[in-house]
Short mmCIF file of C-alpha atoms in Angstrom, two decimals:
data_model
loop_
_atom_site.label_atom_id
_atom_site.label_comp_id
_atom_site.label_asym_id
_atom_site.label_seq_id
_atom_site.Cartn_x
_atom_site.Cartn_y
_atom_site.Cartn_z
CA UNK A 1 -3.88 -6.82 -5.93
CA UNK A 2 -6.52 -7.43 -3.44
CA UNK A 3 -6.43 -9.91 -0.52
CA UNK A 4 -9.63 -10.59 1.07
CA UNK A 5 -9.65 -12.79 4.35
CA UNK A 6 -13.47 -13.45 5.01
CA UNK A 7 -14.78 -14.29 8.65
CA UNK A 8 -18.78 -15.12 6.88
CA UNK A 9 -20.26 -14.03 3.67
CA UNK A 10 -20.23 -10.22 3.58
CA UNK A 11 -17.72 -10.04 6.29
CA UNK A 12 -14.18 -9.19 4.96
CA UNK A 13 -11.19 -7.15 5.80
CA UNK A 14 -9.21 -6.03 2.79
CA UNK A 15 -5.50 -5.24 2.25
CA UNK A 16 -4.52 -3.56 -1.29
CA UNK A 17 -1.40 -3.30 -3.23
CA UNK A 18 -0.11 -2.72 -6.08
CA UNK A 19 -0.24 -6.16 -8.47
CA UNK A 20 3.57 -8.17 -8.29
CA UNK A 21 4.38 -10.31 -10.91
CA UNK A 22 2.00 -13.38 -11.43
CA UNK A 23 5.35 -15.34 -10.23
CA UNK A 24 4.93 -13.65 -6.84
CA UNK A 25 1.16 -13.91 -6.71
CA UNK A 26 1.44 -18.24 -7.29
CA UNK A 27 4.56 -17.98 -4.85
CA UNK A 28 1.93 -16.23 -2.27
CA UNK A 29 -1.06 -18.32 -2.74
CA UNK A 30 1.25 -21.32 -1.95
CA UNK A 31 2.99 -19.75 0.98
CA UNK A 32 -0.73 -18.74 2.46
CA UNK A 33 -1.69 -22.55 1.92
CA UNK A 34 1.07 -23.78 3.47
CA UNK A 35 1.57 -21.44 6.55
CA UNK A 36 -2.45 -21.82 7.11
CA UNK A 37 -2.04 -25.78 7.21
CA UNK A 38 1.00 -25.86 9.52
CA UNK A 39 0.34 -24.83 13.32
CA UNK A 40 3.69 -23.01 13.74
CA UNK A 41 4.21 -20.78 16.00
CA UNK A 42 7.03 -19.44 14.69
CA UNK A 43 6.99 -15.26 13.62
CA UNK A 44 9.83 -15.73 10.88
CA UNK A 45 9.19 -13.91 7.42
CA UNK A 46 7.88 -17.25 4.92
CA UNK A 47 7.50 -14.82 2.10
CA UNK A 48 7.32 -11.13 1.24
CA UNK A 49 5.79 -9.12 -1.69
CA UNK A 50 8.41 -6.20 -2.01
CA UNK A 51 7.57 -2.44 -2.45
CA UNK A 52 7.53 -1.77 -6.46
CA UNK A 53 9.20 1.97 -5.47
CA UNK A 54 12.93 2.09 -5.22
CA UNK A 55 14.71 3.48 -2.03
CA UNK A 56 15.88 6.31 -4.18
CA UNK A 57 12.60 7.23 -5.26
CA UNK A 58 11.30 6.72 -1.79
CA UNK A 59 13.79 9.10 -0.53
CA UNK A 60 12.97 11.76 -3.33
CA UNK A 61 9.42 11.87 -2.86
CA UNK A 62 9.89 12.54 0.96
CA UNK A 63 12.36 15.20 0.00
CA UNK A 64 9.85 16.68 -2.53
CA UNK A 65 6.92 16.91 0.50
CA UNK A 66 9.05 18.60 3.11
CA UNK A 67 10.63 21.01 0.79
CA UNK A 68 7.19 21.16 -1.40
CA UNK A 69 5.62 22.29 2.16
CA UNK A 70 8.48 24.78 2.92
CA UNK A 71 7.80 26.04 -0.81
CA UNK A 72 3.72 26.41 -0.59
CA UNK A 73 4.41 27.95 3.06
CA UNK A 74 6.75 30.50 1.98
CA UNK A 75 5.04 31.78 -1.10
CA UNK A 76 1.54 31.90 0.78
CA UNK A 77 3.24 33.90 3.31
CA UNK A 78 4.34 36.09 0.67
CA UNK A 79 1.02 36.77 -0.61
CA UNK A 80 0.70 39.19 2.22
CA UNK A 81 3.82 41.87 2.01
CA UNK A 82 3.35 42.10 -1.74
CA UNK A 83 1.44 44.21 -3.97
CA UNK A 84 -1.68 43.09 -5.74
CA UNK A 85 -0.44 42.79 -9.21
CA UNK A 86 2.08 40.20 -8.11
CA UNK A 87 -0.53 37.93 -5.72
CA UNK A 88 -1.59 36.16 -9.22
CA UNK A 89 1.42 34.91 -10.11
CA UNK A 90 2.43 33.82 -6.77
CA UNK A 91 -1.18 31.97 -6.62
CA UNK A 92 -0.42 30.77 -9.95
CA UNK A 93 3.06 29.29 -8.19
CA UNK A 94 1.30 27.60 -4.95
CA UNK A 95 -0.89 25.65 -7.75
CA UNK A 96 1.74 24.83 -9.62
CA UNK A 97 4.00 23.18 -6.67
CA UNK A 98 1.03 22.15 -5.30
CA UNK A 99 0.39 20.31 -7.96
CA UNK A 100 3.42 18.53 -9.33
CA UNK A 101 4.60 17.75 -6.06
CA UNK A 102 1.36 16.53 -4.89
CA UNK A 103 1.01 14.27 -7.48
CA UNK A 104 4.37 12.92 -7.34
CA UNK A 105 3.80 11.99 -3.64
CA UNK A 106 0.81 10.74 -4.01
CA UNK A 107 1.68 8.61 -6.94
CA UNK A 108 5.02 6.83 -4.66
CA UNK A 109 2.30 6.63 -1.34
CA UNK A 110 -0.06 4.61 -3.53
CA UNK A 111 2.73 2.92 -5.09
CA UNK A 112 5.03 2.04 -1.66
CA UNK A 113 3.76 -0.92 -0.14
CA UNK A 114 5.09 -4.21 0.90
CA UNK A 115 3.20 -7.06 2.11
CA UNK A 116 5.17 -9.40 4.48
CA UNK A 117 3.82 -13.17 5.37
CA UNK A 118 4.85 -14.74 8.52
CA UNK A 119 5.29 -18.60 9.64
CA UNK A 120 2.73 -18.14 12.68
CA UNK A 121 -0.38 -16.94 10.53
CA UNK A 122 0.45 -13.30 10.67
CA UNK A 123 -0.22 -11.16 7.21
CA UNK A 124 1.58 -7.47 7.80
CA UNK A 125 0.69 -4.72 5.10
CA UNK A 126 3.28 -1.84 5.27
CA UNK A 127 2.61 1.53 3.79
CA UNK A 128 3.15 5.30 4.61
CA UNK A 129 -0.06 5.36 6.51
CA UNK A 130 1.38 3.04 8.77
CA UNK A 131 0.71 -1.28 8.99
CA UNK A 132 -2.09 -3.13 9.30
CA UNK A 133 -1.73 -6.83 10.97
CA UNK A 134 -4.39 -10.17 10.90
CA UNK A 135 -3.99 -13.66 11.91
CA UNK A 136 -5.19 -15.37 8.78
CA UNK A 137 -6.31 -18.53 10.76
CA UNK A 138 -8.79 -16.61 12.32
CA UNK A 139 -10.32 -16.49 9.01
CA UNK A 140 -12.85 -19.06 7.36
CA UNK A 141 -11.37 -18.22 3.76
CA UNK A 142 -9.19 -16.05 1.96
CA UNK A 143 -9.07 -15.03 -1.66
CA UNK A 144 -6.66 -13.03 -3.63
CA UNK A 145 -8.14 -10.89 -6.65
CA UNK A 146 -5.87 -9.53 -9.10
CA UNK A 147 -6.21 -7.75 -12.03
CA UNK A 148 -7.44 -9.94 -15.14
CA UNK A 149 -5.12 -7.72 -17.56
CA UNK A 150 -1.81 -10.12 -16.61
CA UNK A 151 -4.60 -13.20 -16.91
CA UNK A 152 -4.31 -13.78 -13.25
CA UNK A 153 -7.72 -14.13 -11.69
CA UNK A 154 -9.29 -14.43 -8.15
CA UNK A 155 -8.48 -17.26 -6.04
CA UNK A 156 -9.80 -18.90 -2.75
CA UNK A 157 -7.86 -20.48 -0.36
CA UNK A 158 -9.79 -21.99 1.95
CA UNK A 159 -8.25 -21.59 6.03
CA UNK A 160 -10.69 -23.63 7.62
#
């Protein structure tokens, strides 16, 4: 999913996540139409698109990167007190790690964000990289793009 609050043509700032249910994506454009046409000043959550990733599998992918890095540290340390014929198959096993881990993490970062709509205008995106915050009645228009494989299409909802 892909929100788009425009300030002109060719002026945008852009928030991704991964695509909710088309349930949650109606239940969003109405909550953006309605907290754009009230002038509330109140910060309380109206509606929130939760993180697809479990707190389980939150947990294990952090617990895969700290002990993945202990793992890749440890073996690339190695590579230096051991003999030659053994520094292949310890390469071979900082790939390896590397690799699964890696893409485990990366899979949950991409996956692991949650999108949080207040009563005062305020649209939060959370992710590991931190949270990005706009007032969307600063904005002239905002459209929500979705995939067209569930049959849910791009939408304007017009601020201003």
């Amino acid at each position: 999913m892909e929100i788009n609050c425009w300030v002109r043509l060719g002026e945008k700032t852009t928030f991704k996540a991964p695509t909710p249910k088309p349930k949650a994506v109606t239940a969003l454009r109405a909550a953006i139409k309605e907290v754009c046409a009230t002038d509330s000043g109140d910060a309380s959550v109206v509606f929130e698109v939760p993180s697809p990733v479990s707190a389980w599998l939150r947990s294990t992918a952090r617990l895969v990167l700290g002990v993945g890095s202990v793992m890749i540290t440890t073996l690339l340390l190695a590579l230096f007190v051991v003999d030659t014929d053994m520094r292949g198959t310890l390469l071979l096993a900082v790939v390896a790690v590397a690799g699964s881990g890696g893409m485990f993490v990366t899979v949950v970062w991409q996956l692991d964000v949650v999108i949080t709509l207040h009563g005062n205008g305020r649209l939060v995106r959370k992710g590991w990289n931190g949270f990005t915050e706009v007032d969307l009645r600063n904005y002239h228009r905002v459209t929500i793009k979705v995939d067209r494989g569930n049959g849910v299409g791009e939408s304007d909802l017009y601020v201003n």
